[in-house]
Tab-separated table of C-alpha atoms and ligand atoms in Angstrom:
chain	number	residue	atom	x	y	z
S	1	MET	CA	-3.068	-4.566	-24.139
S	2	HIS	CA	-1.483	-7.841	-22.900
S	3	ASN	CA	-3.339	-10.951	-21.826
S	4	PHE	CA	-4.507	-10.981	-18.154
S	5	GLU	CA	-6.514	-12.745	-15.467
S	6	TRP	CA	-8.324	-10.658	-12.883
S	7	ASN	CA	-10.399	-11.825	-10.027
S	8	LEU	CA	-11.796	-9.962	-7.113
S	9	PRO	CA	-12.835	-12.755	-4.794
S	10	THR	CA	-13.294	-10.411	-1.688
S	11	ARG	CA	-16.859	-9.834	-0.607
S	12	ILE	CA	-17.070	-6.105	-0.146
S	13	VAL	CA	-19.477	-4.867	2.524
S	14	TYR	CA	-19.846	-1.129	2.469
S	15	GLY	CA	-21.604	1.381	4.777
S	16	PRO	CA	-21.532	3.548	7.872
S	17	GLY	CA	-22.113	1.276	10.926
S	18	GLN	CA	-21.353	-2.004	8.984
S	19	LEU	CA	-18.680	-2.926	11.664
S	20	ALA	CA	-21.629	-4.215	13.677
S	21	ARG	CA	-21.958	-6.998	11.097
S	22	LEU	CA	-18.430	-8.316	11.767
S	23	GLY	CA	-19.604	-11.356	13.797
S	24	GLU	CA	-22.319	-12.304	11.265
S	25	LEU	CA	-19.824	-12.062	8.437
S	26	THR	CA	-17.094	-13.957	10.255
S	27	LYS	CA	-19.017	-16.908	11.707
S	28	THR	CA	-19.119	-18.712	8.316
S	29	TYR	CA	-15.288	-19.257	8.727
S	30	GLY	CA	-15.062	-20.383	12.302
S	31	LYS	CA	-16.030	-20.234	15.910
S	32	ARG	CA	-12.707	-18.972	17.193
S	33	ALA	CA	-11.315	-15.713	15.682
S	34	PHE	CA	-7.714	-14.510	16.043
S	35	LEU	CA	-8.162	-10.664	16.105
S	36	THR	CA	-5.173	-8.711	15.053
S	37	THR	CA	-4.684	-4.967	15.584
S	38	TYR	CA	-2.550	-2.207	16.816
S	39	PRO	CA	-1.828	-1.695	20.634
S	40	LYS	CA	-4.933	-0.193	22.122
S	41	LYS	CA	-5.223	3.582	21.905
S	42	GLU	CA	-7.962	5.148	24.052
S	43	LYS	CA	-9.232	7.418	21.355
S	44	ARG	CA	-10.042	4.599	18.999
S	45	ALA	CA	-10.881	1.964	21.599
S	46	TRP	CA	-14.570	2.007	20.717
S	47	ILE	CA	-13.703	0.424	17.373
S	48	LEU	CA	-12.058	-2.606	18.991
S	49	ASP	CA	-14.752	-2.869	21.624
S	50	LYS	CA	-17.500	-2.813	18.844
S	51	ALA	CA	-15.591	-5.482	16.862
S	52	ILE	CA	-15.256	-7.821	19.833
S	53	SER	CA	-18.857	-7.378	20.911
S	54	SER	CA	-20.083	-8.088	17.384
S	55	LEU	CA	-17.999	-11.277	17.322
S	56	GLU	CA	-18.956	-12.456	20.780
S	57	LYS	CA	-22.603	-11.743	19.979
S	58	GLU	CA	-22.483	-14.365	17.357
S	59	GLY	CA	-20.878	-16.793	19.637
S	60	ILE	CA	-17.339	-16.387	18.329
S	61	GLU	CA	-14.530	-16.751	20.850
S	62	VAL	CA	-11.946	-14.007	20.401
S	63	VAL	CA	-8.186	-14.191	20.821
S	64	LEU	CA	-6.624	-10.808	20.702
S	65	TYR	CA	-3.253	-10.115	19.272
S	66	ASP	CA	-2.773	-6.284	19.622
S	67	LEU	CA	0.991	-5.979	19.051
S	68	ILE	CA	1.206	-5.040	15.409
S	69	GLU	CA	3.237	-1.924	14.641
S	70	PRO	CA	3.258	0.307	11.596
S	71	ASN	CA	5.773	-1.132	9.022
S	72	PRO	CA	5.075	-4.576	10.552
S	73	ARG	CA	8.244	-6.559	11.392
S	74	VAL	CA	9.098	-10.151	10.915
S	75	THR	CA	9.538	-10.754	14.635
S	76	THR	CA	6.080	-9.414	15.460
S	77	VAL	CA	4.552	-11.560	12.677
S	78	ASP	CA	6.434	-14.741	13.600
S	79	GLU	CA	5.289	-14.225	17.306
S	80	GLY	CA	1.800	-13.899	15.897
S	81	VAL	CA	2.190	-17.116	13.978
S	82	ALA	CA	3.058	-18.909	17.154
S	83	ARG	CA	0.223	-17.353	19.159
S	84	PHE	CA	-2.212	-18.161	16.331
S	85	LEU	CA	-1.308	-21.759	16.239
S	86	GLU	CA	-1.449	-21.945	20.037
S	87	SER	CA	-4.958	-20.437	19.999
S	88	ARG	CA	-6.307	-22.987	17.488
S	89	ALA	CA	-8.342	-20.245	15.919
S	90	GLU	CA	-9.942	-20.973	12.712
S	91	VAL	CA	-10.256	-17.521	11.110
S	92	LEU	CA	-8.273	-14.226	11.428
S	93	VAL	CA	-9.869	-10.779	11.607
S	94	ALA	CA	-7.621	-7.903	10.837
S	95	LEU	CA	-8.717	-4.589	12.293
S	96	GLY	CA	-6.328	-1.735	11.238
S	97	GLY	CA	-4.456	-0.134	8.380
S	98	GLY	CA	-2.411	-1.758	5.642
S	99	SER	CA	0.185	-2.747	8.317
S	100	VAL	CA	-2.222	-4.778	10.305
S	101	ILE	CA	-3.870	-6.450	7.249
S	102	ASP	CA	-0.423	-7.202	5.690
S	103	ALA	CA	0.813	-8.650	8.940
S	104	THR	CA	-2.349	-10.765	9.291
S	105	LYS	CA	-1.925	-12.125	5.722
S	106	TYR	CA	1.591	-13.314	6.672
S	107	ILE	CA	0.423	-14.784	10.012
S	108	SER	CA	-2.347	-16.652	8.265
S	109	SER	CA	-0.381	-18.111	5.416
S	110	THR	CA	2.834	-18.734	7.341
S	111	ALA	CA	0.894	-20.602	10.014
S	112	TYR	CA	-0.574	-22.752	7.317
S	113	ASN	CA	2.834	-23.433	5.550
S	114	GLY	CA	5.419	-23.390	8.259
S	115	GLY	CA	8.748	-21.646	8.699
S	116	SER	CA	9.345	-17.889	9.133
S	117	SER	CA	7.268	-15.203	7.344
S	118	TRP	CA	10.462	-13.844	5.905
S	119	ASP	CA	11.104	-17.046	3.959
S	120	TYR	CA	8.223	-16.090	1.568
S	121	VAL	CA	9.151	-12.462	0.894
S	122	VAL	CA	10.362	-11.669	-2.624
S	123	LEU	CA	14.043	-10.692	-2.820
S	124	ALA	CA	15.931	-10.711	-6.178
S	125	TYR	CA	18.994	-12.634	-4.770
S	126	ARG	CA	17.061	-15.707	-3.540
S	127	LYS	CA	14.159	-17.993	-4.454
S	128	PRO	CA	11.337	-17.320	-1.972
S	129	ARG	CA	9.210	-20.183	-0.594
S	130	GLN	CA	5.766	-20.291	-1.987
S	131	PHE	CA	2.560	-20.346	-0.055
S	132	THR	CA	0.281	-23.336	-0.648
S	133	GLY	CA	-2.660	-22.270	1.377
S	134	SER	CA	-3.905	-19.969	4.120
S	135	TYR	CA	-6.525	-19.552	6.846
S	136	PRO	CA	-9.462	-17.340	6.065
S	137	ILE	CA	-9.217	-13.624	6.725
S	138	VAL	CA	-11.799	-10.971	7.351
S	139	ALA	CA	-10.414	-7.474	7.005
S	140	VAL	CA	-11.710	-4.216	8.493
S	141	PRO	CA	-9.578	-1.336	7.194
S	142	THR	CA	-9.373	1.494	9.501
S	143	VAL	CA	-7.340	3.728	7.097
S	144	SER	CA	-7.760	4.188	3.445
S	145	ALA	CA	-4.367	3.580	1.857
S	146	ALA	CA	-2.814	0.211	0.976
S	147	GLY	CA	-5.851	-1.480	-0.535
S	148	SER	CA	-4.540	-4.696	1.199
S	149	GLU	CA	-8.153	-5.558	2.231
S	150	ALA	CA	-8.935	-6.965	-1.250
S	151	ASN	CA	-5.705	-7.977	-2.873
S	152	ALA	CA	-3.022	-10.671	-2.726
S	153	GLY	CA	-0.066	-8.473	-1.656
S	154	GLY	CA	1.672	-7.915	1.701
S	155	VAL	CA	4.785	-5.913	2.701
S	156	LEU	CA	7.008	-6.928	5.597
S	157	THR	CA	10.023	-5.305	7.226
S	158	ASN	CA	13.055	-7.176	8.520
S	159	TRP	CA	14.391	-4.866	11.036
S	160	GLU	CA	17.675	-6.816	11.580
S	161	THR	CA	18.726	-6.489	7.848
S	162	ARG	CA	16.721	-3.246	7.304
S	163	GLU	CA	15.105	-4.923	4.268
S	164	LYS	CA	11.504	-4.177	3.329
S	165	SER	CA	9.814	-6.249	0.630
S	166	PHE	CA	6.554	-7.881	-0.380
S	167	SER	CA	5.038	-11.145	-1.547
S	168	ARG	CA	1.718	-11.938	-3.318
S	169	SER	CA	-0.437	-14.948	-2.809
S	170	ALA	CA	-3.907	-15.408	-3.890
S	171	TYR	CA	-4.520	-17.869	-0.920
S	172	ARG	CA	-4.623	-14.990	1.538
S	173	ILE	CA	-6.841	-12.546	-0.280
S	174	PRO	CA	-9.354	-11.552	2.480
S	175	LYS	CA	-12.763	-13.341	2.116
S	176	VAL	CA	-14.564	-10.245	3.345
S	177	ALA	CA	-13.703	-6.609	3.739
S	178	ILE	CA	-15.947	-4.379	5.803
S	179	ILE	CA	-15.539	-0.826	4.509
S	180	ASP	CA	-17.181	1.275	7.251
S	181	PRO	CA	-16.708	5.099	6.816
S	182	GLU	CA	-17.542	5.628	10.439
S	183	VAL	CA	-14.389	3.564	11.522
S	184	ILE	CA	-12.203	5.405	8.982
S	185	ALA	CA	-13.542	8.822	10.087
S	186	SER	CA	-11.683	8.375	13.273
S	187	VAL	CA	-8.308	8.586	11.564
S	188	PRO	CA	-6.241	11.684	12.272
S	189	ARG	CA	-5.844	14.287	9.579
S	190	GLN	CA	-2.129	13.489	8.894
S	191	VAL	CA	-2.820	9.746	8.462
S	192	THR	CA	-5.619	10.595	6.080
S	193	ALA	CA	-3.196	12.777	3.955
S	194	ASP	CA	-0.435	10.187	4.047
S	195	GLY	CA	-2.853	7.488	2.934
S	196	GLY	CA	-4.162	9.762	0.154
S	197	VAL	CA	-0.747	10.036	-1.402
S	198	ASP	CA	-0.235	6.427	-1.158
S	199	ILE	CA	-3.446	5.814	-3.122
S	200	PHE	CA	-2.378	8.463	-5.665
S	201	SER	CA	0.953	6.746	-6.097
S	202	HIS	CA	-0.768	3.360	-6.680
S	203	LEU	CA	-2.725	4.858	-9.496
S	204	LEU	CA	0.343	6.365	-11.018
S	205	GLU	CA	2.849	3.489	-10.894
S	206	HIS	CA	1.527	1.209	-13.696
S	207	TYR	CA	0.098	4.141	-15.575
S	208	LEU	CA	3.563	5.647	-16.022
S	209	THR	CA	5.689	2.517	-16.467
S	210	SER	CA	3.838	-0.043	-18.477
S	211	PRO	CA	5.032	-0.565	-22.075
S	212	GLN	CA	1.502	-1.799	-22.939
S	213	GLU	CA	-1.494	0.483	-23.848
S	214	SER	CA	-4.816	-0.183	-22.283
S	215	GLU	CA	-7.267	2.613	-22.562
S	216	ILE	CA	-9.777	1.061	-20.047
S	217	ALA	CA	-7.099	0.904	-17.452
S	218	ASP	CA	-6.104	4.533	-18.133
S	219	ARG	CA	-9.745	5.717	-17.766
S	220	ILE	CA	-10.245	3.680	-14.707
S	221	SER	CA	-7.146	5.128	-13.041
S	222	GLU	CA	-7.907	8.679	-14.206
S	223	GLY	CA	-11.416	8.358	-12.747
S	224	LEU	CA	-10.103	7.058	-9.477
S	225	ILE	CA	-7.588	9.926	-9.221
S	226	PHE	CA	-10.206	12.474	-9.914
S	227	THR	CA	-12.438	10.916	-7.211
S	228	LEU	CA	-9.477	10.708	-4.776
S	229	MET	CA	-8.429	14.355	-5.287
S	230	GLU	CA	-11.836	15.712	-4.910
S	231	HIS	CA	-12.749	13.821	-1.768
S	232	LEU	CA	-9.431	13.885	-0.096
S	233	GLU	CA	-9.691	17.670	0.201
S	234	ARG	CA	-13.131	17.243	1.530
S	235	ALA	CA	-12.036	14.667	4.175
S	236	LEU	CA	-9.133	16.882	5.162
S	237	GLU	CA	-11.412	19.757	5.806
S	238	ASN	CA	-14.032	17.683	7.623
S	239	GLY	CA	-12.853	14.271	8.899
S	240	ASN	CA	-16.393	13.390	9.610
S	241	ASP	CA	-17.597	13.756	6.025
S	242	LEU	CA	-18.589	10.074	5.594
S	243	GLU	CA	-19.472	10.298	1.925
S	244	ALA	CA	-15.911	11.549	1.207
S	245	ARG	CA	-14.430	8.934	3.517
S	246	GLY	CA	-16.287	6.197	1.689
S	247	GLN	CA	-15.283	7.408	-1.767
S	248	ILE	CA	-11.595	7.541	-0.658
S	249	ALA	CA	-11.888	4.062	0.783
S	250	LEU	CA	-13.146	2.651	-2.568
S	251	CYS	CA	-10.352	4.472	-4.366
S	252	ALA	CA	-7.909	2.676	-2.067
S	253	LEU	CA	-9.479	-0.681	-2.479
S	254	LEU	CA	-9.923	-0.615	-6.241
S	255	GLY	CA	-6.682	1.349	-6.889
S	256	TRP	CA	-4.414	-1.437	-5.816
S	257	SER	CA	-6.705	-4.430	-6.794
S	258	GLY	CA	-5.252	-4.810	-10.234
S	259	LEU	CA	-8.344	-3.212	-11.808
S	260	GLN	CA	-6.409	0.001	-12.265
S	261	ALA	CA	-3.802	-1.891	-14.409
S	262	LEU	CA	-5.976	-4.248	-16.527
S	263	GLY	CA	-4.027	-5.222	-19.691
S	264	ARG	CA	-1.108	-2.866	-18.894
S	265	MET	CA	0.650	-4.099	-15.766
S	266	GLY	CA	3.939	-2.181	-15.509
S	267	SER	CA	6.331	-1.922	-12.514
S	268	ILE	CA	6.327	-0.122	-9.305
S	269	PRO	CA	9.646	1.811	-9.025
S	270	ILE	CA	8.530	4.467	-6.557
S	271	HIS	CA	7.580	1.677	-4.189
S	272	TYR	CA	10.881	-0.179	-4.660
S	273	ILE	CA	12.676	3.051	-3.691
S	274	GLU	CA	10.329	4.100	-0.918
S	275	HIS	CA	10.337	0.698	0.849
S	276	GLN	CA	13.981	1.158	1.817
S	277	ILE	CA	13.294	4.591	3.253
S	278	SER	CA	10.599	3.391	5.579
S	279	GLY	CA	12.698	0.223	6.117
S	280	HIS	CA	15.504	2.283	7.394
S	281	TYR	CA	13.755	5.160	9.113
S	282	ASP	CA	10.417	3.684	10.084
S	283	ILE	CA	8.465	6.653	8.629
S	284	SER	CA	4.962	6.338	7.148
S	285	HIS	CA	4.990	4.785	3.676
S	286	GLY	CA	2.607	7.627	2.455
S	287	ARG	CA	5.161	10.340	3.625
S	288	GLY	CA	7.948	8.478	1.939
S	289	MET	CA	5.992	8.426	-1.385
S	290	ALA	CA	5.310	12.164	-1.028
S	291	ILE	CA	8.997	12.867	-0.607
S	292	LEU	CA	9.927	10.898	-3.709
S	293	LEU	CA	7.123	11.818	-6.162
S	294	PRO	CA	8.230	15.203	-7.349
S	295	ALA	CA	11.816	14.120	-8.024
S	296	TYR	CA	10.717	10.838	-9.653
S	297	LEU	CA	8.360	12.609	-11.927
S	298	GLU	CA	10.810	15.240	-12.854
S	299	TYR	CA	13.718	12.947	-13.329
S	300	PHE	CA	11.977	10.486	-15.645
S	301	ALA	CA	9.755	12.974	-17.596
S	302	GLY	CA	11.943	12.666	-20.693
S	303	VAL	CA	11.791	8.907	-20.714
S	304	ARG	CA	8.118	7.835	-21.159
S	305	THR	CA	7.165	11.310	-22.326
S	306	GLU	CA	3.912	10.295	-23.992
S	307	ARG	CA	2.641	8.674	-20.626
S	308	TRP	CA	3.647	11.567	-18.552
S	309	ALA	CA	1.984	13.944	-21.105
S	310	LYS	CA	-1.118	11.873	-21.235
S	311	LEU	CA	-1.597	11.972	-17.414
S	312	ALA	CA	-0.835	15.716	-17.312
S	313	ARG	CA	-3.501	16.493	-19.967
S	314	ARG	CA	-6.179	14.064	-18.828
S	315	VAL	CA	-6.099	14.637	-15.109
S	316	PHE	CA	-4.345	17.985	-14.488
S	317	GLY	CA	-5.920	19.952	-17.302
S	318	ILE	CA	-2.599	20.741	-18.985
S	319	VAL	CA	-3.386	21.954	-22.528
S	320	GLU	CA	0.178	22.045	-23.769
S	321	GLY	CA	0.320	20.339	-27.212
S	322	ASP	CA	3.952	19.442	-27.145
S	323	ASP	CA	4.507	16.104	-25.307
S	324	VAL	CA	7.969	17.075	-23.896
S	325	LYS	CA	6.595	20.309	-22.445
S	326	ALA	CA	3.367	18.692	-21.170
S	327	ALA	CA	5.410	15.904	-19.528
S	328	LYS	CA	7.465	18.469	-17.670
S	329	GLU	CA	4.299	20.210	-16.521
S	330	LEU	CA	3.151	17.085	-14.724
S	331	THR	CA	5.631	17.553	-11.891
S	332	ARG	CA	4.541	21.109	-11.376
S	333	ALA	CA	0.769	20.037	-11.297
S	334	VAL	CA	1.517	17.275	-8.814
S	335	VAL	CA	3.553	19.604	-6.567
S	336	THR	CA	0.744	22.059	-6.589
S	337	TRP	CA	-1.700	19.296	-5.434
S	338	LEU	CA	0.765	18.062	-2.825
S	339	LYS	CA	1.002	21.637	-1.481
S	340	LYS	CA	-2.801	21.884	-1.361
S	341	ILE	CA	-3.070	18.906	0.938
S	342	GLY	CA	-0.060	19.796	3.048
S	343	MET	CA	2.108	16.915	1.700
S	344	HIS	CA	4.789	18.806	-0.276
S	345	ILE	CA	7.639	17.510	1.851
S	346	ARG	CA	11.363	16.688	1.516
S	347	PHE	CA	13.732	14.412	3.320
S	348	SER	CA	14.748	17.334	5.607
S	349	ASP	CA	11.130	17.592	6.825
S	350	VAL	CA	11.354	14.166	8.361
S	351	ASN	CA	14.904	14.686	9.586
S	352	ILE	CA	16.529	12.424	7.103
S	353	GLY	CA	19.897	13.479	5.605
S	354	SER	CA	21.989	11.933	2.923
S	355	GLU	CA	23.931	9.594	5.204
S	356	LYS	CA	22.291	6.404	4.077
S	357	PHE	CA	21.636	7.179	0.437
S	358	GLU	CA	24.408	5.033	-0.810
S	359	ARG	CA	23.384	2.069	1.424
S	360	MET	CA	19.767	2.348	0.520
S	361	ALA	CA	20.625	2.485	-3.201
S	362	ASP	CA	22.713	-0.615	-2.822
S	363	ASP	CA	19.774	-2.418	-0.987
S	364	ILE	CA	17.393	-1.448	-3.657
S	365	ILE	CA	19.544	-2.902	-6.433
S	366	ARG	CA	20.264	-6.104	-4.369
S	367	MET	CA	16.577	-6.624	-3.455
S	368	TYR	CA	14.884	-5.686	-6.655
S	369	GLY	CA	17.550	-5.681	-9.381
S	370	GLN	CA	17.062	-8.075	-12.351
S	371	GLU	CA	19.719	-10.198	-13.849
S	372	ASP	CA	21.480	-7.166	-15.331
S	373	GLY	CA	21.509	-5.515	-11.846
S	374	ARG	CA	19.048	-2.822	-12.902
S	375	VAL	CA	15.605	-2.316	-11.231
S	376	PRO	CA	12.342	-2.020	-13.368
S	377	GLY	CA	11.005	1.430	-13.946
S	378	PRO	CA	10.049	3.794	-16.721
S	379	ARG	CA	13.388	2.482	-18.069
S	380	PRO	CA	15.598	0.035	-16.172
S	381	MET	CA	16.930	2.043	-13.259
S	382	GLU	CA	20.665	2.109	-12.254
S	383	ARG	CA	22.076	2.859	-8.860
S	384	SER	CA	22.992	6.260	-10.160
S	385	ASP	CA	19.320	6.984	-11.079
S	386	ILE	CA	18.172	6.066	-7.567
S	387	LEU	CA	20.881	8.268	-5.995
S	388	GLU	CA	19.900	11.183	-8.186
S	389	ILE	CA	16.194	10.817	-7.099
S	390	PHE	CA	17.353	10.708	-3.450
S	391	ARG	CA	19.471	13.857	-3.939
S	392	ARG	CA	16.728	15.730	-5.604
S	393	SER	CA	14.415	14.931	-2.716
S	394	LEU	CA	16.755	16.355	-0.038
H	401	LIG	FE1	1.860	1.959	-1.503
């Protein structure tokens, strides 16, 4: 286990109906709130209405910014920064999935620090600007996936350069996260499944790549994977199963909070690769992860064999005693699960061909490559490794 620091400063407020407490929980941070969300959809309009009335009930003035798209773009965020500064709001309320919460983090911290949100995004070929502060954020996740409601990360897409990358800053970790299963229950089945695969991938990334051993992190991750798999099936069967929705929401929150990697932080190669797919094609991140997972697991099974085998045995009940064979079984077990939840998909299922494979592989090396030009993973990944994973996912 390596040395670490871990702090979860977000106040987690859980329970069906807790959205009604938004105003009460926000008023500590200011009297004018900049409320960020997606463009209004009639089906889920009640959530926004309830959020606004809760804020107004506590005497908080609401300035609405409802222009945030999935895979949020620099242009949208920078426009949000200008509107936020104009509004003179003191606190931001993010009501949406990972896209809205990430965008809100960039609006908040860029407004505090100046410049464009893209200046702060991590790219291997330049030195990003560092945030030195942020305005307070209250997050209400409407989707269980990214875990952004209680961590320092944020992903942003530059549609002009087709680059999608991230930054981390403890300043903009949300002060409060309201996890209301009634809100999340309104998410369509497909979004639930996409989010489930994203959570699953978060629990795998460090587990499979870290050179360190930390049994507690392994056990936490395994427990979260079990909980996720069991309750995802329930939520897909019955979207109004609030207990299942709540359990999945906590898997999302804890699964990308750092808790799942205590003492054995590794790297996030599937994310490095996927970001360029959704950066170029604007598909959902969870679908991108589902496309890549089988090929990634199969291709690198022989590299960190003992980690692959451990996961196969501990979570998927593989009894094979030989590590090499058990590691290979992992892919099959994960594919079986993906099929069960209707997420065994390939590039062809989302109408993506091989036309941009070379360009995307170049992007990944340029954006995430270390000094030797290779990208961190189970072993340092070359361009040819990435291309092979793309090809196997066609
Ligand atoms: Fe993710």
